[in-house]
PDB file of C-alpha atoms and ligand atoms in Angstrom:
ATOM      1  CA  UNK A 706    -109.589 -63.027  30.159  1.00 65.00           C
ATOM      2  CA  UNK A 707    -106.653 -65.066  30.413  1.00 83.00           C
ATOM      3  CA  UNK A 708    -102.838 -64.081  29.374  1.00 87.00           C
ATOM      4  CA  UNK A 709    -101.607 -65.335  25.946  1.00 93.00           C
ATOM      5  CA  UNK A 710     -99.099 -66.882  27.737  1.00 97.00           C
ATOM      6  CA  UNK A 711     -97.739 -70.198  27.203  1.00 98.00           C
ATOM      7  CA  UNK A 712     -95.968 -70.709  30.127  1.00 98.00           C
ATOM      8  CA  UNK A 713     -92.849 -73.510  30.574  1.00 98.00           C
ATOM      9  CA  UNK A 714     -91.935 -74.611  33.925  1.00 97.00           C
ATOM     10  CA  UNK A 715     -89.407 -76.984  34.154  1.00 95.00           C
ATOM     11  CA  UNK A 716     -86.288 -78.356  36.409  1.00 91.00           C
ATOM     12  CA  UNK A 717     -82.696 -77.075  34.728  1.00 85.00           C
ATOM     13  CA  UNK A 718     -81.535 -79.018  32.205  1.00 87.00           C
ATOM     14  CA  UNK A 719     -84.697 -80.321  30.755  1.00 93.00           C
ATOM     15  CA  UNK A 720     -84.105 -78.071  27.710  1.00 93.00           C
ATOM     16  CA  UNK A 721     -86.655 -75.381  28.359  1.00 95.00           C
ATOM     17  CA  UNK A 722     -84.596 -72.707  26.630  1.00 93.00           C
ATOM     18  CA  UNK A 723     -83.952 -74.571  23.369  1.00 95.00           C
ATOM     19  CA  UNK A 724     -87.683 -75.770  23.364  1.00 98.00           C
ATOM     20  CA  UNK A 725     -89.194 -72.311  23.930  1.00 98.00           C
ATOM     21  CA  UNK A 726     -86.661 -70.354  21.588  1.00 97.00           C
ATOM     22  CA  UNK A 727     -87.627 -73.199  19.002  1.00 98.00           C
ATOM     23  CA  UNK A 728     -91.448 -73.107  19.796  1.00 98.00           C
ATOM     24  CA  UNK A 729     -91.192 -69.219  19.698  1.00 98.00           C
ATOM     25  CA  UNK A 730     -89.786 -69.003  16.319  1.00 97.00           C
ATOM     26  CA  UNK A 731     -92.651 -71.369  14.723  1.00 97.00           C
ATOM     27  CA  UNK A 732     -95.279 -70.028  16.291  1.00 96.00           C
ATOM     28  CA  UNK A 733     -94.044 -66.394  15.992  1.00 96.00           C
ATOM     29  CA  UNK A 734     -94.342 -65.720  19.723  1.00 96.00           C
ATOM     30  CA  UNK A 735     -92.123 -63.438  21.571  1.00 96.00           C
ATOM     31  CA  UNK A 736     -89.726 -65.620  23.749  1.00 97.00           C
ATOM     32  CA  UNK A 737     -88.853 -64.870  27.217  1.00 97.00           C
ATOM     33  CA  UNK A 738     -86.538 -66.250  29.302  1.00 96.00           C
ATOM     34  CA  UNK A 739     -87.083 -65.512  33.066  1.00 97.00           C
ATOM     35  CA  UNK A 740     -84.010 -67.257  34.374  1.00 95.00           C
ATOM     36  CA  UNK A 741     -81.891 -64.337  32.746  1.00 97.00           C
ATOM     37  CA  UNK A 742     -83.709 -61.552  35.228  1.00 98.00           C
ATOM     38  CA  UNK A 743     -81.986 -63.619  38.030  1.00 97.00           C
ATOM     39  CA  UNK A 744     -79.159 -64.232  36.413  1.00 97.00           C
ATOM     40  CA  UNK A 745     -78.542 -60.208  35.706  1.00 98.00           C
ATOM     41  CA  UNK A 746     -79.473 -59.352  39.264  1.00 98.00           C
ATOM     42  CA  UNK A 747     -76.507 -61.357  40.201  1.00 98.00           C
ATOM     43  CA  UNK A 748     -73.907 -60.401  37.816  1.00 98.00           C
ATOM     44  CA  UNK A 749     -75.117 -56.358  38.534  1.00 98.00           C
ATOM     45  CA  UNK A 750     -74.438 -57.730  42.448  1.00 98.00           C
ATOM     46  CA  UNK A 751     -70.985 -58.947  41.342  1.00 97.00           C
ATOM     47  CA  UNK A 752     -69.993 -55.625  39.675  1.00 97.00           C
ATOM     48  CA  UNK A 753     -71.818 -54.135  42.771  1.00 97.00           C
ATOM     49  CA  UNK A 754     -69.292 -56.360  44.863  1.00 97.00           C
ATOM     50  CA  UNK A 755     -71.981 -57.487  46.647  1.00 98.00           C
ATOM     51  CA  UNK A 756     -72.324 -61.321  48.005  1.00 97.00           C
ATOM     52  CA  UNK A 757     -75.500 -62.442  46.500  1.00 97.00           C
ATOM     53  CA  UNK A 758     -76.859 -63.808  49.594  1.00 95.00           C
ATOM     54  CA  UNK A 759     -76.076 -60.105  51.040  1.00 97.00           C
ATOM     55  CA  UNK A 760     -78.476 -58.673  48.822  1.00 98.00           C
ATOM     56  CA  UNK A 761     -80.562 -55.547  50.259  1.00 98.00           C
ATOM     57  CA  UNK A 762     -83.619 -54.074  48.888  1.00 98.00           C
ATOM     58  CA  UNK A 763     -81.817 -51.028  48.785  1.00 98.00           C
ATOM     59  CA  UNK A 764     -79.488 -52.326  46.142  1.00 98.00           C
ATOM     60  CA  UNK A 765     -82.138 -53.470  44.086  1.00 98.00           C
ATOM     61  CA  UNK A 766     -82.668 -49.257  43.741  1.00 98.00           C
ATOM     62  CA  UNK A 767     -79.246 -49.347  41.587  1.00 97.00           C
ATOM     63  CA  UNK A 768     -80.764 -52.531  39.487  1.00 98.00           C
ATOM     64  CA  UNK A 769     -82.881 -51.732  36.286  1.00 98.00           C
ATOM     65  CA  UNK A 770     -84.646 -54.806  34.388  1.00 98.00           C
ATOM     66  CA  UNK A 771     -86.698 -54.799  31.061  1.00 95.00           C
ATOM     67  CA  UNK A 772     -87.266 -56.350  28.452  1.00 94.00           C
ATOM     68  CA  UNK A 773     -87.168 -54.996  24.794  1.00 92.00           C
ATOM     69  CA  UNK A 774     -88.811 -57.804  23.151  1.00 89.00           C
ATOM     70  CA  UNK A 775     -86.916 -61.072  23.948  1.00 91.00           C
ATOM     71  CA  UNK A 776     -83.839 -58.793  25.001  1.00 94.00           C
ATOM     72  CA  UNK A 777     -83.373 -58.282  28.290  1.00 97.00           C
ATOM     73  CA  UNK A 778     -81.832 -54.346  29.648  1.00 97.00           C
ATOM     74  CA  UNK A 779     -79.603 -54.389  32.410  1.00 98.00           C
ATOM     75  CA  UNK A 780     -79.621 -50.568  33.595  1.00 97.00           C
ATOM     76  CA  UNK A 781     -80.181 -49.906  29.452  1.00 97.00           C
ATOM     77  CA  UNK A 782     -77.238 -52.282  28.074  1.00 97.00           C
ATOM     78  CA  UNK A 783     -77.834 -56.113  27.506  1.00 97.00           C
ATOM     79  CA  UNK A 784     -75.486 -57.878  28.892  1.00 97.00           C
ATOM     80  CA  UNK A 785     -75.027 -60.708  27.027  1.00 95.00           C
ATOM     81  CA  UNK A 786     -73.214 -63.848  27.235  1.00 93.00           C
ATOM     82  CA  UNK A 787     -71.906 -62.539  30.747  1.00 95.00           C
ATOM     83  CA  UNK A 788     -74.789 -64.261  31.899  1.00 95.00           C
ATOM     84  CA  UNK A 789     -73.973 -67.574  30.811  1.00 89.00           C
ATOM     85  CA  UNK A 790     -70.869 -67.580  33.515  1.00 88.00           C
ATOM     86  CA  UNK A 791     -70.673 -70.545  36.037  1.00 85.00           C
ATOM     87  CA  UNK A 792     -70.469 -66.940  38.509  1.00 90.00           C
ATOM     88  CA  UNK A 793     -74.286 -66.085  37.228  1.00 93.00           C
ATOM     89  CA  UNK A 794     -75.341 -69.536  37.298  1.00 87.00           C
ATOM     90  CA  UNK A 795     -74.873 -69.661  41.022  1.00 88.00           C
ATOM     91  CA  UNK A 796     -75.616 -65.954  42.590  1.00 94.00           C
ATOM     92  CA  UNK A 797     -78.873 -66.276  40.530  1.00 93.00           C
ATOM     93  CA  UNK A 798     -79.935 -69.513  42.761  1.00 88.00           C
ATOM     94  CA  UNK A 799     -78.987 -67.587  45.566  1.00 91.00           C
ATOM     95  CA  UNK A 800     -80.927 -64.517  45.026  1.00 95.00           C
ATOM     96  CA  UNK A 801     -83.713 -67.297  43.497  1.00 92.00           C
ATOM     97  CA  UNK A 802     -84.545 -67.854  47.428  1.00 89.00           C
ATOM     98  CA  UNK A 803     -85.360 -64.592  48.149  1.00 93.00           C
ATOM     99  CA  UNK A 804     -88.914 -63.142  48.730  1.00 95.00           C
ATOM    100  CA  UNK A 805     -88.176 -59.562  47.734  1.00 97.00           C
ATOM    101  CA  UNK A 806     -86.651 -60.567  44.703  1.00 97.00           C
ATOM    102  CA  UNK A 807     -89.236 -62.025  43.236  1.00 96.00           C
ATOM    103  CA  UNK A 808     -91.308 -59.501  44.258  1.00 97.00           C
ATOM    104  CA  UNK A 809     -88.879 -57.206  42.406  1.00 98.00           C
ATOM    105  CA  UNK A 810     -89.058 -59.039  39.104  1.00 98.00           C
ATOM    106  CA  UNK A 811     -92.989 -59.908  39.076  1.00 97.00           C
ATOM    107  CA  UNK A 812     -93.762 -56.600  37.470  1.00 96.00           C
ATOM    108  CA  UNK A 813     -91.168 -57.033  35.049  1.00 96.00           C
ATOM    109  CA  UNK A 814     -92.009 -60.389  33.891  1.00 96.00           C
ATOM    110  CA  UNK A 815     -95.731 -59.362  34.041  1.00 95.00           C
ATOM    111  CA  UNK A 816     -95.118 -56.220  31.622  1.00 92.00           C
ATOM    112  CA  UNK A 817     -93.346 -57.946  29.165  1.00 87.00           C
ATOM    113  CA  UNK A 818     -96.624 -59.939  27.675  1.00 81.00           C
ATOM    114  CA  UNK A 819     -98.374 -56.519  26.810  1.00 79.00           C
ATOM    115  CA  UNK A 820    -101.381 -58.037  24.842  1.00 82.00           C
ATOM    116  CA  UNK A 821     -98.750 -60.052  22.579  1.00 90.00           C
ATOM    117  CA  UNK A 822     -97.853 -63.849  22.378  1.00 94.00           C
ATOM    118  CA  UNK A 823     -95.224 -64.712  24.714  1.00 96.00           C
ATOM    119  CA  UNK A 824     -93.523 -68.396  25.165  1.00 98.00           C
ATOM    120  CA  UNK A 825     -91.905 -67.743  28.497  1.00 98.00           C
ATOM    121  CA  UNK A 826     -89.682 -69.669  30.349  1.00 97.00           C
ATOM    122  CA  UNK A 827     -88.687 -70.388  34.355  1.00 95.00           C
ATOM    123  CA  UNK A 828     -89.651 -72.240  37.196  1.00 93.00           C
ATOM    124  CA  UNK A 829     -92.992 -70.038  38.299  1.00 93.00           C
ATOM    125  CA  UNK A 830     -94.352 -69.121  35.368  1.00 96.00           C
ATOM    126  CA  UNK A 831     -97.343 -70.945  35.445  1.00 96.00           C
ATOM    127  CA  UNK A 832     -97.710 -70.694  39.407  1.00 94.00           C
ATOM    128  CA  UNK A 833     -97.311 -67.330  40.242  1.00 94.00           C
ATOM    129  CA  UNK A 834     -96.240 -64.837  37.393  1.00 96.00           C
ATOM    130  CA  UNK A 835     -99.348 -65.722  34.776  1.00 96.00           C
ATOM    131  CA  UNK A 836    -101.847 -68.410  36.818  1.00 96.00           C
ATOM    132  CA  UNK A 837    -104.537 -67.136  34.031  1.00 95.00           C
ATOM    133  CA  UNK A 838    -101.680 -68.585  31.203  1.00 96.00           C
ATOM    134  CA  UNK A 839    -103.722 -69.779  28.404  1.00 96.00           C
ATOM    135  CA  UNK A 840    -101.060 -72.731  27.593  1.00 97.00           C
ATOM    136  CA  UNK A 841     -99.152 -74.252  30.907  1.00 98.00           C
ATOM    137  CA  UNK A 842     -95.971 -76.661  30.225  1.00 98.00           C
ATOM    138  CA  UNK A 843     -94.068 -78.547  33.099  1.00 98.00           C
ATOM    139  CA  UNK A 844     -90.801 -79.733  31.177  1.00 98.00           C
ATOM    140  CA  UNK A 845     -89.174 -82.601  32.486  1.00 96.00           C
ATOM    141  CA  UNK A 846     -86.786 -85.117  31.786  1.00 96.00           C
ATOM    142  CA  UNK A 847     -84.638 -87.880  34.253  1.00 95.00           C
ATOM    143  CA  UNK A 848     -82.106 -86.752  36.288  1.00 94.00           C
ATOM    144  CA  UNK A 849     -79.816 -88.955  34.309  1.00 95.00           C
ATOM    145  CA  UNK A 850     -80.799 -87.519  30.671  1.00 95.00           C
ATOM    146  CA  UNK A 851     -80.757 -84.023  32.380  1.00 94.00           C
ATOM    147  CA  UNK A 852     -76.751 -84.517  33.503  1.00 93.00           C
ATOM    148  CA  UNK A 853     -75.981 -86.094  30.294  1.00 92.00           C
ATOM    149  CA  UNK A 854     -77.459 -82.833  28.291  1.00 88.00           C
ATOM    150  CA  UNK A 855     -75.327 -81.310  30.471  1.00 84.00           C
ATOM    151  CA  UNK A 856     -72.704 -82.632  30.150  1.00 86.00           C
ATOM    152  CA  UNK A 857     -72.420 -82.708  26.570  1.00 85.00           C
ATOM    153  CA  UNK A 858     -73.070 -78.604  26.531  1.00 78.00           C
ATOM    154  CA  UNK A 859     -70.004 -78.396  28.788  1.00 71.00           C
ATOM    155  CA  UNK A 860     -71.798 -76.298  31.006  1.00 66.00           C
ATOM    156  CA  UNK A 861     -69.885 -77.392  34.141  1.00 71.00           C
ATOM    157  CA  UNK A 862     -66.873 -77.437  36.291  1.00 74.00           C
ATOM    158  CA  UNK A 863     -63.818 -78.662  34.685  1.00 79.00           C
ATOM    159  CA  UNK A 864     -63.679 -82.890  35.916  1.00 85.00           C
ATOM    160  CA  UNK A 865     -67.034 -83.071  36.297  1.00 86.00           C
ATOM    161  CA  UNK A 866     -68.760 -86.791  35.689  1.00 91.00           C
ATOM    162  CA  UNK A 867     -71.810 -87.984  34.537  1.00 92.00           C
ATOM    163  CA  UNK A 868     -72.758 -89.451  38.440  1.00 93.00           C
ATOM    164  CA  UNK A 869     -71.552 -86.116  39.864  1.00 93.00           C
ATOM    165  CA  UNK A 870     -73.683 -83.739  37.597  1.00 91.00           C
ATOM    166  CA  UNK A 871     -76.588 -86.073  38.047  1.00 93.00           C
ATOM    167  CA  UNK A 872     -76.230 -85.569  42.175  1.00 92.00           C
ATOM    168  CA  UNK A 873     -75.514 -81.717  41.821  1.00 87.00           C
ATOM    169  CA  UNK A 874     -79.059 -82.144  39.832  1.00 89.00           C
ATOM    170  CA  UNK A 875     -80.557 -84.381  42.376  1.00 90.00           C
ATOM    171  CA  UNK A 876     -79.683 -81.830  45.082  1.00 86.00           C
ATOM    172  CA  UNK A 877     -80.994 -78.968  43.040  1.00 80.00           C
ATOM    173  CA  UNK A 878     -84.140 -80.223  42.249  1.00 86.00           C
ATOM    174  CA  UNK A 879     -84.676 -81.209  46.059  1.00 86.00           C
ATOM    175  CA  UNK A 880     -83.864 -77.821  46.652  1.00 77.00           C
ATOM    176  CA  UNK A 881     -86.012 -75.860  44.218  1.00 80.00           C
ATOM    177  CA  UNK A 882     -89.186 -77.795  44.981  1.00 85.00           C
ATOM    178  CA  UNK A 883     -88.720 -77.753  48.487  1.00 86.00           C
ATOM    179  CA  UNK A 884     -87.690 -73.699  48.916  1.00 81.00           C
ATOM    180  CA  UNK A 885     -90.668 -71.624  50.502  1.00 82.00           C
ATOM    181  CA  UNK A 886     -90.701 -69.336  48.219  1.00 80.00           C
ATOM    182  CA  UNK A 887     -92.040 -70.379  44.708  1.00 77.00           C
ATOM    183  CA  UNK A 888     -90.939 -73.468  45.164  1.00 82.00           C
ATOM    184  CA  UNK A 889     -90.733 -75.534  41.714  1.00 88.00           C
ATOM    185  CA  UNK A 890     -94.218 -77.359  40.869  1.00 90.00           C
ATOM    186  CA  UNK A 891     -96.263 -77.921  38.120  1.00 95.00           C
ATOM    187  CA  UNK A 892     -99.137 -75.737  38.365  1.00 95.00           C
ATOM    188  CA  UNK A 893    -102.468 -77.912  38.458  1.00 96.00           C
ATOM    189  CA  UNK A 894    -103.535 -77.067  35.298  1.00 96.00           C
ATOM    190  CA  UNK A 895    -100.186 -77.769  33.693  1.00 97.00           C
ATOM    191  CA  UNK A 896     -99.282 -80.087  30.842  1.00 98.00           C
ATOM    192  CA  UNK A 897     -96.800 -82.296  31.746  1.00 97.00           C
ATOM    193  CA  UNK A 898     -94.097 -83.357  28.810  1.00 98.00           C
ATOM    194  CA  UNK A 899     -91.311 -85.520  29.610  1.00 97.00           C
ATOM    195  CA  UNK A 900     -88.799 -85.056  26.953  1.00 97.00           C
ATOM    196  CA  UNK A 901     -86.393 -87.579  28.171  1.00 97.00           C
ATOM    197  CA  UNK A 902     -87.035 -89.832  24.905  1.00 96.00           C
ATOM    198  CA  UNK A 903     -88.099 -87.435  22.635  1.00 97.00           C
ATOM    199  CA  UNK A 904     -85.849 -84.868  20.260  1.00 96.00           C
ATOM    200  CA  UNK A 905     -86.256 -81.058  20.591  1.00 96.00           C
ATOM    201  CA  UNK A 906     -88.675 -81.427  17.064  1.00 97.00           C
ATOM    202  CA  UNK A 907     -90.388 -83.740  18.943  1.00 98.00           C
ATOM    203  CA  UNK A 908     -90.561 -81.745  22.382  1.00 98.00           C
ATOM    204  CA  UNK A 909     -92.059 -78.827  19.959  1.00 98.00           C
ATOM    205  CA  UNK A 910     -94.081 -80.859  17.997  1.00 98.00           C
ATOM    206  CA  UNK A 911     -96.060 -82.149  21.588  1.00 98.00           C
ATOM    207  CA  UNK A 912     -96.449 -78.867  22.816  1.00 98.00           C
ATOM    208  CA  UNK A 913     -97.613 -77.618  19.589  1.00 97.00           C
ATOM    209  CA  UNK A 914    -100.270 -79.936  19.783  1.00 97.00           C
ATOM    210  CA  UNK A 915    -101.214 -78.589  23.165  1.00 97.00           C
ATOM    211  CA  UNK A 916    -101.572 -74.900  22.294  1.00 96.00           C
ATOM    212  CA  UNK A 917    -103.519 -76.576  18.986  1.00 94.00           C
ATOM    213  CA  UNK A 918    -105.815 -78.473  21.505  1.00 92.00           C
ATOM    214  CA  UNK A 919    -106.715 -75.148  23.371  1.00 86.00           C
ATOM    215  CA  UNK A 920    -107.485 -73.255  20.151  1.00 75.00           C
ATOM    216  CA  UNK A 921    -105.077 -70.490  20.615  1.00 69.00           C
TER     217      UNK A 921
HETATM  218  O1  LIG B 941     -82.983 -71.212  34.015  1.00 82.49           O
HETATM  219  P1  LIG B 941     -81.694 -70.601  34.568  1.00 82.49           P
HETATM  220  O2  LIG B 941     -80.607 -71.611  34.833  1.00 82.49           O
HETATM  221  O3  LIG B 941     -81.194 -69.468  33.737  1.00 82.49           O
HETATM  222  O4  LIG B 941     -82.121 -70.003  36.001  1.00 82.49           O
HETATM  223  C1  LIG B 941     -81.198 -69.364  36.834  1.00 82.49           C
HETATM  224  C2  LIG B 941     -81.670 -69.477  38.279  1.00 82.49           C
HETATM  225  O5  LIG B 941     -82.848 -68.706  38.495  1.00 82.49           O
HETATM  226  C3  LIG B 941     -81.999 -70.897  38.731  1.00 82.49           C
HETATM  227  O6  LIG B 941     -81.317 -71.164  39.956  1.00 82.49           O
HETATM  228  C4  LIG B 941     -83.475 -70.922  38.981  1.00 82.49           C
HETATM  229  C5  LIG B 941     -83.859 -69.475  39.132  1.00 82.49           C
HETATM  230  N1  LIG B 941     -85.132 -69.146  38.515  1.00 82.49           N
HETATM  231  C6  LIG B 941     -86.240 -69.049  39.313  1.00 82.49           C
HETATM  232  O7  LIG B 941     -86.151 -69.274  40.523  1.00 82.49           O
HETATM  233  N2  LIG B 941     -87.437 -68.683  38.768  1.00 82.49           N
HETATM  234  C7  LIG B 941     -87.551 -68.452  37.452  1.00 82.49           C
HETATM  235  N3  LIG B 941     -88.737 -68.098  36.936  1.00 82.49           N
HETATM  236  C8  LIG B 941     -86.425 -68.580  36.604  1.00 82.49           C
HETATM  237  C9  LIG B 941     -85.227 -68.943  37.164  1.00 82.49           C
END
């Protein structure tokens, strides 16, 4: 039997979270964002005063993850918009790369479907955390519509342009499809949307359709 999963894969910045919070509410799924489990690994690691790329398995021991619904627990206490910080952003790429992380965190992502509807989010979702996914999304958009979004959220360092946020993207894609472990791909069996030209009704709307095409 395969997971009721629709799973969205995507580089950052093609709007996955937006999409699958706005997908989850219409289709009353649970949403899940995975990038948040890396995210809280490295902001425990900062409070830890540990260097991300320092990480041990022992101090993974000291790190408790779970979701309660779409709310992630950090050792019992959500933590929040801490996660959004610039900080987060970059120890979670860092601890990304590592094979006993996402070891760590494939039980954790795996326990939070539990029978129900999930919409969830990340880079591996339909590759390695749910292959069986009934629904499997690769979001994409140009590297140039990606750094504008980007810009215009002001997610970035103070001076940034539009030509250097679209090279820090360029690297970072080259880098997450080219890592050995879980590297960023659409699965085979994925759906491929490229939103660049289309709103975030419209992204929903197309994906809709999918899961409607599959007869979930
Ligand atoms: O989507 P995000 O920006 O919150 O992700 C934070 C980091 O975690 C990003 O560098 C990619 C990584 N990530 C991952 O490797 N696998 C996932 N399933 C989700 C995120």
């Amino acid at each position: 039997m395969s997971s009721t999963v629709v799973a969205i894969d995507g580089p950052a910045g093609a709007g996955k979270s937006s999409v699958a919070k706005a997908l989850a509410a219409r289709m009353n799924f649970v949403h899940i964002n995975t990038g948040s489990l890396y995210r809280a690994i490295a902001y425990a690691l900062l409070q830890m005063n540990v260097a991300p790329e320092n990480i041990t398995p022992e101090d993974l021991e000291h790190i408790s993850l779970a979701f309660d619904g779409a709310r992630l627990l950090l050792n019992g206490v959500d933590p929040g918009e801490n996660l959004r910080a610039p900080e987060c952003a970059a120890g979670a790429s860092a601890v990304a790369k590592i094979p006993f992380v996402r070891e760590f965190l494939l039980p954790v992502q795996r326990s939070s479907a539990d029978g129900q509807w999930i919409v969830m989010e990340g880079r591996d979702i339909g590759t390695v955390i749910f292959p069986d996914a009934k629904v499997k999304i690769f979001l994409t958009a140009s590297a140039a519509v990606r750094a504008g979004r980007r810009l215009a959220q002001g997610e970035c360092a103070p001076g940034a342009t539009l030509e250097s946020i679209q090279k820090e993207i360029e690297a970072r894609d080259l880098q997450d499809s080219t890592r050995a472990t879980a590297p960023l791909k659409a699965a085979d069996d994925a759906v491929v949307v490229d939103c660049s030209d289309l709103s975030l009704e419209e992204t929903v709307d197309a994906i809709a359709a999918v899961i409607k095409q599959k007869n979930c």
